[in-house]
Short mmCIF file of C-alpha atoms and ligand atoms in Angstrom, two decimals:
data_model
loop_
_atom_site.label_atom_id
_atom_site.label_comp_id
_atom_site.label_asym_id
_atom_site.label_seq_id
_atom_site.Cartn_x
_atom_site.Cartn_y
_atom_site.Cartn_z
CA UNK A 133 -0.01 0.22 0.07
CA UNK A 134 1.01 3.55 0.18
CA UNK A 135 0.72 3.93 -3.77
CA UNK A 136 -2.05 6.20 -4.10
CA UNK A 137 -3.99 5.89 -7.94
CA UNK A 138 -6.53 8.25 -9.40
CA UNK A 139 -9.27 6.63 -11.63
CA UNK A 140 -10.76 9.43 -13.62
CA UNK A 141 -14.82 8.62 -14.77
CA UNK A 142 -17.76 8.07 -13.85
CA UNK A 143 -18.93 4.47 -14.65
CA UNK A 144 -19.07 0.78 -14.83
CA UNK A 145 -15.21 0.83 -16.32
CA UNK A 146 -13.87 2.90 -14.19
CA UNK A 147 -15.82 0.99 -10.82
CA UNK A 148 -13.49 -2.20 -12.21
CA UNK A 149 -10.43 -0.12 -12.48
CA UNK A 150 -11.24 0.85 -9.32
CA UNK A 151 -11.93 -3.03 -8.17
CA UNK A 152 -8.48 -4.10 -9.68
CA UNK A 153 -6.27 -1.83 -8.64
CA UNK A 154 -7.35 -1.70 -4.99
CA UNK A 155 -6.19 -4.64 -4.58
CA UNK A 156 -2.51 -3.15 -5.10
CA UNK A 157 -2.65 0.59 -4.24
CA UNK A 158 -5.45 3.44 -2.20
CA UNK A 159 -7.82 4.73 -5.34
CA UNK A 160 -10.26 7.37 -5.66
CA UNK A 161 -12.19 8.06 -8.32
CA UNK A 162 -12.75 11.07 -9.86
CA UNK A 163 -15.83 11.70 -10.09
CA UNK A 164 -17.24 8.40 -9.23
CA UNK A 165 -21.04 7.49 -8.67
CA UNK A 166 -23.21 7.21 -5.62
CA UNK A 167 -23.53 3.90 -6.06
CA UNK A 168 -19.93 2.66 -6.15
CA UNK A 169 -19.80 4.56 -2.94
CA UNK A 170 -22.12 2.37 -1.84
CA UNK A 171 -19.86 -0.34 -2.95
CA UNK A 172 -16.89 0.47 -0.74
CA UNK A 173 -15.07 2.45 -3.04
CA UNK A 174 -13.78 6.43 -2.39
CA UNK A 175 -14.62 8.96 -5.01
CA UNK A 176 -14.17 12.73 -4.91
CA UNK A 177 -15.66 15.57 -6.65
CA UNK A 178 -12.31 17.28 -6.76
CA UNK A 179 -11.03 17.79 -10.98
CA UNK A 180 -7.73 15.13 -11.45
CA UNK A 181 -6.42 18.44 -11.67
CA UNK A 182 -6.23 19.03 -8.48
CA UNK A 183 -5.42 15.97 -7.02
CA UNK A 184 -2.65 13.88 -5.51
CA UNK A 185 -1.63 10.60 -6.73
CA UNK A 186 0.62 8.56 -7.77
CA UNK A 187 -0.45 8.57 -10.53
CA UNK A 188 -3.84 8.44 -13.33
CA UNK A 189 -5.56 6.64 -14.73
CA UNK A 190 -7.88 8.60 -17.50
CA UNK A 191 -11.78 5.86 -18.79
CA UNK A 192 -13.32 7.82 -20.95
CA UNK A 193 -12.75 9.29 -23.95
CA UNK A 194 -13.54 12.91 -24.04
CA UNK A 195 -11.23 14.10 -20.93
CA UNK A 196 -8.91 12.44 -23.29
CA UNK A 197 -9.75 14.19 -26.44
CA UNK A 198 -10.03 17.08 -24.56
CA UNK A 199 -6.60 16.94 -23.39
CA UNK A 200 -6.52 16.10 -19.45
CA UNK A 201 -3.83 13.71 -20.68
CA UNK A 202 -1.93 16.59 -21.57
CA UNK A 203 -2.66 18.46 -18.70
CA UNK A 204 -1.73 16.18 -16.20
CA UNK A 205 1.43 15.45 -17.83
CA UNK A 206 2.44 18.77 -18.11
CA UNK A 207 2.05 18.85 -14.30
CA UNK A 208 5.05 15.70 -14.25
CA UNK A 209 1.91 13.93 -12.94
CA UNK A 210 2.42 10.06 -14.54
CA UNK A 211 -0.45 9.06 -16.40
CA UNK A 212 -2.36 6.44 -17.87
CA UNK A 213 -3.65 7.41 -21.57
CA UNK A 214 -2.56 8.76 -24.51
CA UNK A 215 -2.45 13.06 -24.57
CA UNK A 216 -5.00 14.93 -27.68
CA UNK A 217 -2.67 13.74 -30.33
CA UNK A 218 -3.14 10.33 -30.40
CA UNK A 219 -7.24 10.11 -28.36
CA UNK A 220 -7.24 11.45 -31.95
CA UNK A 221 -7.37 8.54 -33.56
CA UNK A 222 -11.67 7.79 -31.45
CA UNK A 223 -11.99 11.87 -31.53
CA UNK A 224 -11.78 11.78 -35.84
CA UNK A 225 -12.27 8.57 -37.41
CA UNK A 226 -11.44 10.28 -40.89
CA UNK A 227 -7.89 10.83 -39.45
CA UNK A 228 -7.74 7.31 -37.74
CA UNK A 229 -8.46 5.89 -41.35
CA UNK A 230 -6.45 7.68 -43.15
CA UNK A 231 -3.34 6.87 -40.63
CA UNK A 232 -4.50 2.32 -41.16
CA UNK A 233 -4.56 3.13 -44.66
CA UNK A 234 -0.65 5.31 -44.75
CA UNK A 235 0.01 1.92 -42.03
CA UNK A 236 -0.94 -0.59 -43.91
CA UNK A 237 -3.33 -1.40 -41.32
CA UNK A 238 -6.31 -3.76 -42.48
CA UNK A 239 -9.56 -1.70 -42.49
CA UNK A 240 -13.07 -1.55 -44.86
CA UNK A 241 -12.23 0.66 -47.82
CA UNK A 242 -13.93 4.26 -47.34
CA UNK A 243 -14.88 8.32 -48.03
CA UNK A 244 -14.64 10.78 -46.24
CA UNK A 245 -16.48 13.49 -47.10
CA UNK A 246 -17.54 17.27 -46.07
CA UNK A 247 -19.72 17.88 -48.78
CA UNK A 248 -23.32 16.11 -48.84
CA UNK A 249 -23.33 15.80 -53.49
CA UNK A 250 -20.08 13.70 -52.88
CA UNK A 251 -21.27 11.38 -50.23
CA UNK A 252 -24.51 10.82 -51.47
CA UNK A 253 -23.16 9.74 -54.38
CA UNK A 254 -20.19 8.05 -53.19
CA UNK A 255 -22.66 5.88 -51.72
CA UNK A 256 -24.64 4.94 -54.71
CA UNK A 257 -21.80 3.54 -56.19
CA UNK A 258 -21.18 1.16 -53.28
CA UNK A 259 -23.11 -1.55 -52.84
CA UNK A 260 -24.89 -2.43 -49.23
CA UNK A 261 -24.77 -2.75 -46.65
CA UNK A 262 -24.40 0.92 -45.79
CA UNK A 263 -21.86 2.36 -43.76
CA UNK A 264 -22.47 5.40 -42.41
CA UNK A 265 -20.33 7.04 -39.45
CA UNK A 266 -20.51 10.09 -38.28
CA UNK A 267 -16.32 12.01 -37.72
CA UNK A 268 -16.84 12.95 -34.41
CA UNK A 269 -17.39 11.85 -31.43
CA UNK A 270 -21.07 10.58 -30.56
CA UNK A 271 -21.49 8.36 -27.77
CA UNK A 272 -21.45 4.97 -29.78
CA UNK A 273 -24.46 7.18 -31.84
CA UNK A 274 -22.85 7.59 -34.43
CA UNK A 275 -22.64 4.79 -37.02
CA UNK A 276 -25.80 2.89 -38.76
CA UNK A 277 -24.95 -0.43 -40.61
CA UNK A 278 -28.44 -0.76 -43.44
CA UNK A 279 -29.35 -2.50 -45.94
CA UNK A 280 -31.86 0.65 -46.97
CA UNK A 281 -29.75 2.64 -49.27
CA UNK A 282 -32.28 5.89 -49.18
CA UNK A 283 -31.82 5.08 -44.81
CA UNK A 284 -28.24 5.59 -44.98
CA UNK A 285 -28.64 8.79 -47.64
CA UNK A 286 -31.14 10.49 -45.46
CA UNK A 287 -28.02 9.68 -42.57
CA UNK A 288 -25.59 11.64 -44.73
CA UNK A 289 -28.40 14.65 -44.85
CA UNK A 290 -29.01 14.08 -41.10
CA UNK A 291 -26.06 13.81 -39.85
CA UNK A 292 -23.38 16.68 -42.30
CA UNK A 293 -26.40 19.59 -41.60
CA UNK A 294 -26.01 19.24 -37.96
CA UNK A 295 -28.62 18.32 -36.95
CA UNK A 296 -28.25 14.23 -35.10
CA UNK A 297 -25.03 15.18 -34.14
CA UNK A 298 -23.43 18.99 -33.99
CA UNK A 299 -20.41 19.24 -35.70
CA UNK A 300 -19.74 16.05 -35.09
CA UNK A 301 -21.33 14.75 -37.95
CA UNK A 302 -20.21 17.63 -40.21
CA UNK A 303 -17.89 15.08 -42.04
CA UNK A 304 -19.22 11.73 -42.08
CA UNK A 305 -16.92 8.82 -42.90
CA UNK A 306 -19.09 5.91 -45.10
CA UNK A 307 -17.68 2.39 -45.38
CA UNK A 308 -18.23 -0.57 -47.24
CA UNK A 309 -20.54 -3.28 -45.06
CA UNK A 310 -18.36 -6.25 -43.26
CA UNK A 311 -19.34 -9.58 -42.98
CA UNK A 312 -18.03 -11.52 -39.97
CA UNK A 313 -17.96 -11.34 -36.50
CA UNK A 314 -16.82 -9.17 -33.87
CA UNK A 315 -13.83 -8.77 -31.15
CA UNK A 316 -12.15 -6.37 -28.69
CA UNK A 317 -8.43 -6.28 -28.54
CA UNK A 318 -7.28 -4.05 -25.57
CA UNK A 319 -3.69 -3.01 -25.54
CA UNK A 320 -1.61 -1.56 -23.60
CA UNK A 321 1.24 0.33 -25.36
CA UNK A 322 3.78 2.70 -23.55
CA UNK A 323 4.52 4.34 -27.17
CA UNK A 324 6.67 2.09 -28.43
CA UNK A 325 6.20 -1.29 -27.65
CA UNK A 326 2.17 -2.92 -26.79
CA UNK A 327 0.70 -6.12 -24.88
CA UNK A 328 -2.74 -7.42 -24.93
CA UNK A 329 -4.27 -8.54 -22.90
CA UNK A 330 -6.78 -11.26 -22.92
CA UNK A 331 -9.51 -10.81 -25.95
CA UNK A 332 -13.70 -9.87 -25.07
CA UNK A 333 -16.43 -10.05 -27.25
CA UNK A 334 -18.97 -7.44 -26.77
CA UNK A 335 -22.43 -7.34 -27.19
CA UNK A 336 -23.44 -4.47 -29.42
CA UNK A 337 -27.35 -4.97 -29.71
CA UNK A 338 -29.63 -3.57 -27.50
CA UNK A 339 -31.34 -6.78 -27.43
CA UNK A 340 -31.42 -10.69 -27.67
CA UNK A 341 -30.61 -11.73 -31.11
CA UNK A 342 -28.53 -9.01 -31.54
CA UNK A 343 -31.64 -6.97 -32.48
CA UNK A 344 -32.42 -3.40 -32.46
CA UNK A 345 -30.40 -0.63 -31.64
CA UNK A 346 -26.55 -0.30 -31.14
CA UNK A 347 -25.74 0.07 -27.32
CA UNK A 348 -22.46 1.17 -25.53
CA UNK A 349 -22.26 -2.09 -24.48
CA UNK A 350 -24.48 -5.04 -23.64
CA UNK A 351 -22.29 -7.05 -22.01
CA UNK A 352 -19.23 -8.72 -23.45
CA UNK A 353 -17.77 -11.96 -22.46
CA UNK A 354 -13.60 -13.42 -22.41
CA UNK A 355 -12.10 -15.65 -23.13
CA UNK A 356 -13.43 -15.89 -26.26
CA UNK A 357 -12.39 -19.98 -28.45
CA UNK A 358 -12.73 -18.19 -31.76
CA UNK A 359 -10.25 -15.89 -30.90
CA UNK A 360 -6.83 -17.64 -30.05
CA UNK A 361 -3.67 -16.94 -29.06
CA UNK A 362 -3.00 -17.05 -32.74
CA UNK A 363 -5.25 -14.91 -34.36
CA UNK A 364 -4.65 -12.12 -31.15
CA UNK A 365 -0.71 -12.68 -32.76
CA UNK A 366 -2.18 -11.55 -36.15
CA UNK A 367 -3.94 -8.42 -34.53
CA UNK A 368 -1.36 -7.60 -33.07
CA UNK A 369 1.89 -7.90 -35.94
CA UNK A 370 -0.86 -6.72 -38.66
CA UNK A 371 -2.67 -4.19 -36.91
CA UNK A 372 -1.81 -2.56 -33.61
CA UNK A 373 2.03 -2.41 -33.87
CA UNK A 374 2.14 -0.81 -37.23
CA UNK A 375 -0.56 1.82 -35.87
CA UNK A 376 1.38 2.66 -33.12
CA UNK A 377 4.57 2.72 -35.63
CA UNK A 378 2.53 5.03 -37.93
CA UNK A 379 1.68 7.45 -34.34
CA UNK A 380 5.33 7.43 -33.53
CA UNK A 381 6.35 8.13 -37.02
CA UNK A 382 3.93 11.47 -36.58
CA UNK A 383 5.38 12.20 -33.91
CA UNK A 384 2.54 10.76 -30.81
CA UNK A 385 4.26 8.96 -28.01
CA UNK A 386 1.10 7.03 -27.50
CA UNK A 387 0.67 6.00 -23.68
CA UNK A 388 -2.38 4.28 -22.58
CA UNK A 389 -4.77 1.23 -23.94
CA UNK A 390 -5.21 0.93 -27.85
CA UNK A 391 -8.67 -0.80 -28.14
CA UNK A 392 -8.78 -2.20 -30.89
CA UNK A 393 -12.52 -3.39 -32.47
CA UNK A 394 -12.48 -5.69 -35.27
CA UNK A 395 -14.15 -7.57 -37.89
CA UNK A 396 -12.38 -11.27 -38.17
CA UNK A 397 -13.68 -11.77 -41.86
CA UNK A 398 -12.52 -14.63 -44.56
CA UNK A 399 -9.71 -12.60 -45.10
CA UNK A 400 -8.38 -11.84 -41.59
CA UNK A 401 -9.10 -9.54 -39.22
CA UNK A 402 -9.60 -5.93 -39.77
CA UNK A 403 -10.06 -2.46 -38.02
CA UNK A 404 -13.47 -1.65 -37.85
CA UNK A 405 -12.63 1.65 -35.25
CA UNK A 406 -9.66 2.17 -32.35
CA UNK A 407 -10.53 3.19 -29.72
CA UNK A 408 -8.02 5.81 -26.98
CA UNK A 409 -8.82 3.34 -23.86
CA UNK A 410 -10.92 0.52 -22.09
CA UNK A 411 -13.76 -1.18 -23.44
CA UNK A 412 -17.07 -0.31 -21.73
CA UNK A 413 -18.67 -3.35 -20.65
CA UNK A 414 -15.11 -5.25 -22.30
CA UNK A 415 -12.87 -3.79 -19.11
CA UNK A 416 -15.17 -5.00 -16.87
CA UNK A 417 -14.77 -8.81 -18.25
CA UNK A 418 -11.35 -8.78 -19.28
CA UNK A 419 -10.50 -6.89 -15.32
CA UNK A 420 -11.44 -9.35 -13.48
CA UNK A 421 -9.74 -11.92 -15.49
CA UNK A 422 -6.25 -10.51 -13.83
CA UNK A 423 -4.04 -11.43 -10.68
CA UNK A 424 -2.04 -9.29 -9.27
CA UNK A 425 0.21 -7.18 -11.37
CA UNK A 426 -2.29 -4.39 -12.95
CA UNK A 427 -0.82 -1.89 -10.91
CA UNK A 428 2.45 -2.28 -12.42
CA UNK A 429 1.55 -2.99 -16.36
CA UNK A 430 -0.03 0.45 -16.12
CA UNK A 431 2.07 1.69 -14.24
CA UNK A 432 4.90 1.17 -16.41
CA UNK A 433 2.99 2.04 -19.43
CA UNK A 434 2.68 5.12 -18.12
CA UNK A 435 6.54 6.01 -17.47
CA UNK A 436 7.59 5.02 -21.46
CA UNK A 437 8.95 1.68 -20.04
CA UNK A 438 6.43 -1.55 -20.26
CA UNK A 439 8.09 -4.13 -18.52
CA UNK A 440 5.44 -6.46 -17.46
CA UNK A 441 3.17 -9.55 -19.28
CA UNK A 442 -0.56 -9.14 -18.38
CA UNK A 443 -0.90 -11.39 -15.34
CA UNK A 444 -4.11 -13.73 -16.82
CA UNK A 445 -5.94 -15.88 -14.99
CA UNK A 446 -7.51 -19.45 -15.79
CA UNK A 447 -10.93 -18.39 -15.55
CA UNK A 448 -13.72 -17.43 -17.96
CA UNK A 449 -15.76 -14.05 -17.18
CA UNK A 450 -19.18 -12.90 -18.66
CA UNK A 451 -20.47 -9.81 -18.21
CA UNK A 452 -24.09 -8.87 -18.11
CA UNK A 453 -25.65 -4.67 -18.63
CA UNK A 454 -29.04 -4.63 -16.63
CA UNK A 455 -30.36 -1.13 -18.48
CA UNK A 456 -32.93 0.86 -18.02
CA UNK A 457 -36.45 1.21 -19.80
CA UNK A 458 -35.57 3.37 -22.75
CA UNK A 459 -32.28 3.20 -22.78
CA UNK A 460 -30.73 4.49 -25.31
CA UNK A 461 -32.41 6.47 -26.82
CA UNK A 462 -34.92 8.04 -23.37
CA UNK A 463 -33.49 5.99 -19.97
CA UNK A 464 -35.86 6.09 -17.12
CA UNK A 465 -34.44 7.01 -13.49
CA UNK A 466 -34.57 7.36 -10.24
CA UNK A 467 -36.78 3.71 -10.10
CA UNK A 468 -35.57 1.88 -6.52
CA UNK A 469 -33.02 -0.79 -6.66
CA UNK A 470 -34.00 -3.87 -5.36
CA UNK A 471 -31.72 -6.83 -4.11
CA UNK A 472 -28.24 -5.34 -4.62
CA UNK A 473 -27.20 -6.42 -1.38
CA UNK A 474 -28.61 -9.67 -2.15
CA UNK A 475 -26.15 -10.08 -4.62
CA UNK A 476 -22.82 -8.43 -3.56
CA UNK A 477 -20.63 -10.94 -1.94
CA UNK A 478 -22.37 -13.89 -4.59
CA UNK A 479 -19.19 -16.10 -4.52
CA UNK A 480 -17.35 -16.35 -8.61
CA UNK A 481 -19.31 -12.59 -8.80
CA UNK A 482 -18.19 -8.98 -8.76
CA UNK A 483 -21.41 -6.13 -9.32
CA UNK A 484 -19.83 -3.00 -10.38
CA UNK A 485 -22.08 0.22 -10.92
CA UNK A 486 -22.57 2.34 -14.07
CA UNK A 487 -26.00 4.92 -13.54
CA UNK A 488 -26.71 4.16 -9.95
CA UNK A 489 -27.35 6.70 -7.34
CA UNK A 490 -28.85 6.77 -3.78
CA UNK A 491 -32.36 8.72 -2.68
CA UNK A 492 -32.79 10.66 0.39
CA UNK A 493 -32.84 7.50 2.21
CA UNK A 494 -29.53 6.67 1.01
CA UNK A 495 -30.75 3.46 -0.89
CA UNK A 496 -29.49 2.71 -4.32
CA UNK A 497 -32.50 4.20 -7.54
CA UNK A 498 -30.91 4.18 -10.86
CA UNK A 499 -29.39 6.59 -12.91
CA UNK A 500 -28.68 6.54 -16.20
CA UNK A 501 -28.91 3.99 -19.27
CA UNK A 502 -26.69 1.71 -17.93
CA UNK A 503 -27.40 0.71 -14.71
CA UNK A 504 -25.26 -2.47 -13.26
CA UNK A 505 -23.09 -4.53 -15.21
CA UNK A 506 -22.76 -7.96 -13.48
CA UNK A 507 -19.67 -10.15 -14.27
CA UNK A 508 -19.92 -13.98 -13.23
CA UNK A 509 -16.22 -15.63 -12.83
CA UNK A 510 -16.10 -19.75 -13.11
CA UNK A 511 -13.78 -22.18 -14.57
CA UNK A 512 -15.50 -22.35 -17.99
CA UNK A 513 -17.50 -19.98 -19.56
CA UNK A 514 -20.80 -21.75 -19.00
CA UNK A 515 -20.19 -21.23 -15.22
CA UNK A 516 -19.56 -17.57 -15.48
CA UNK A 517 -22.93 -17.35 -17.13
CA UNK A 518 -24.89 -19.55 -14.78
CA UNK A 519 -23.02 -17.36 -12.09
CA UNK A 520 -24.05 -13.95 -13.81
CA UNK A 521 -27.53 -14.27 -14.80
CA UNK A 522 -27.50 -16.32 -10.90
CA UNK A 523 -27.05 -12.55 -9.80
CA UNK A 524 -28.82 -11.15 -12.17
CA UNK A 525 -31.42 -12.33 -11.75
CA UNK A 526 -32.34 -11.64 -8.06
CA UNK A 527 -31.41 -8.22 -9.19
CA UNK A 528 -35.13 -6.06 -9.76
CA UNK A 529 -36.04 -2.17 -10.57
CA UNK A 530 -39.52 -1.11 -12.75
CA UNK A 531 -38.35 -1.74 -16.40
CA UNK A 532 -34.95 -3.49 -15.87
CA UNK A 533 -33.75 -4.75 -19.55
CA UNK A 534 -31.11 -7.30 -19.41
CA UNK A 535 -30.25 -9.71 -22.79
CA UNK A 536 -30.13 -12.82 -21.97
CA UNK A 537 -27.60 -14.27 -24.18
CA UNK A 538 -24.50 -12.84 -23.10
CA UNK A 539 -22.10 -16.04 -23.68
CA UNK A 540 -24.24 -17.87 -25.25
CA UNK A 541 -23.57 -17.14 -29.10
CA UNK A 542 -20.16 -17.84 -28.84
P1 LIG B 844 -17.68 2.06 -34.61
O1 LIG B 844 -18.55 2.84 -33.74
O2 LIG B 844 -16.77 2.26 -35.29
O3 LIG B 844 -16.94 0.17 -33.98
O4 LIG B 844 -19.07 0.86 -35.57
C1 LIG B 844 -20.19 0.79 -33.80
C2 LIG B 844 -21.22 -1.27 -34.68
O5 LIG B 844 -21.09 -0.76 -36.08
C3 LIG B 844 -19.91 -2.37 -34.83
O6 LIG B 844 -19.51 -2.52 -33.78
C4 LIG B 844 -20.09 -3.10 -35.62
O7 LIG B 844 -20.85 -3.94 -35.48
C5 LIG B 844 -21.11 -1.70 -36.33
N1 LIG B 844 -19.95 -1.89 -37.57
C6 LIG B 844 -18.72 -0.10 -38.09
N2 LIG B 844 -19.03 -0.37 -38.96
C7 LIG B 844 -19.15 -1.67 -39.80
C8 LIG B 844 -18.59 -2.17 -40.98
N3 LIG B 844 -17.70 -1.56 -42.26
N4 LIG B 844 -18.60 -3.33 -41.41
C9 LIG B 844 -20.23 -4.02 -40.79
N5 LIG B 844 -20.20 -2.76 -39.50
C10 LIG B 844 -19.80 -2.37 -39.19
N1 LIG B 845 -18.16 -1.08 -25.76
C1 LIG B 845 -17.61 0.05 -26.92
C2 LIG B 845 -16.77 0.80 -26.53
O1 LIG B 845 -16.70 0.49 -25.12
O2 LIG B 845 -16.70 1.41 -27.27
#
């Protein structure tokens, strides 16, 4: 003990980081949320710039894109998370695609547009499915994948006029549709080298059977049986390392997580997107699989001298996100949460608070679209899944929604 870590953010991912790091350090989450506090995590409203800590771990993309890591480093702090230059990978899809093409990283063919007529004529020359993305951040909602060209054209108009996503949509990226299974590979980078965490698979759609709209993520599992070490090595060789090299050539010293969102196609892995942070809910599935050593892993990457590999335990995890009615568009909040006491402390179960507040009596109530992430651990995915759902079915609130097929589709 004695080492102090500040985790920046307020969701389930940051709660998972706090729990894992708390085995080796004193942790404060800024700002965190009231549900984390209920579950024993220290939270603080102090701005991160004013916090004293030996290591800062920045969770969400917005502060990274906004230059929080740069400001902290300028103040002499040790930070795990890229500066604004590297965070542009997530902050601008057009820039990210340019870098990938230059680095020779496999990715969908694309065009970037700032003029509507050009975007529409590019779209008309493509085959379905049509993929239309905002250039800028849109909280995971700026991507449309559709078979219907008029829907795609309509999206182009709404994005580019600023109507749908403000300035984030004024530049659009239109891509070829790729087929395959998706995979998330999160690599810890120190500017020069990268080491992968165990891969995970996210379930992005709202409803069972991958139906309904895209969300921030309804659940995840790890390991992924169809993603063996050979595939992960290929992702590192063909995608992550060339990207890190290309970043370095442009003067970017990338220290943090480089999260490759991949489609495993018949021609091999292709990068759909990069995120510049841990995934949510992938972090809630992957971090509980790690044993001691996360602190050293992140601290050494922050120092630019990665010297350890992730310590992966031989357990499987399944994380189920419990959301509110109306998520992802108009989440209903303020409903009392029942059963939380019952599930906290169940063996093989970890509960992470994403959107929980306390009512005036101190009882937990829903406070966001994604409320809790419940991770089950077990000797294999079946056992992990059973543990997760045994806990989830003890939780209740008005309009609670979760998928019943997380980790069942491997
Ligand atoms: P992104 O935020 O770019 O990862 O896109 C969100 C989701 O849209 C991905 O997880 C995929 O399910 C889907 N998607 C994005 N790009 C493509 C593509 N080129 N082909 C097929 N599906 C895609
Ligand atoms: N689970 C997807 C993401 O974190 O972007």
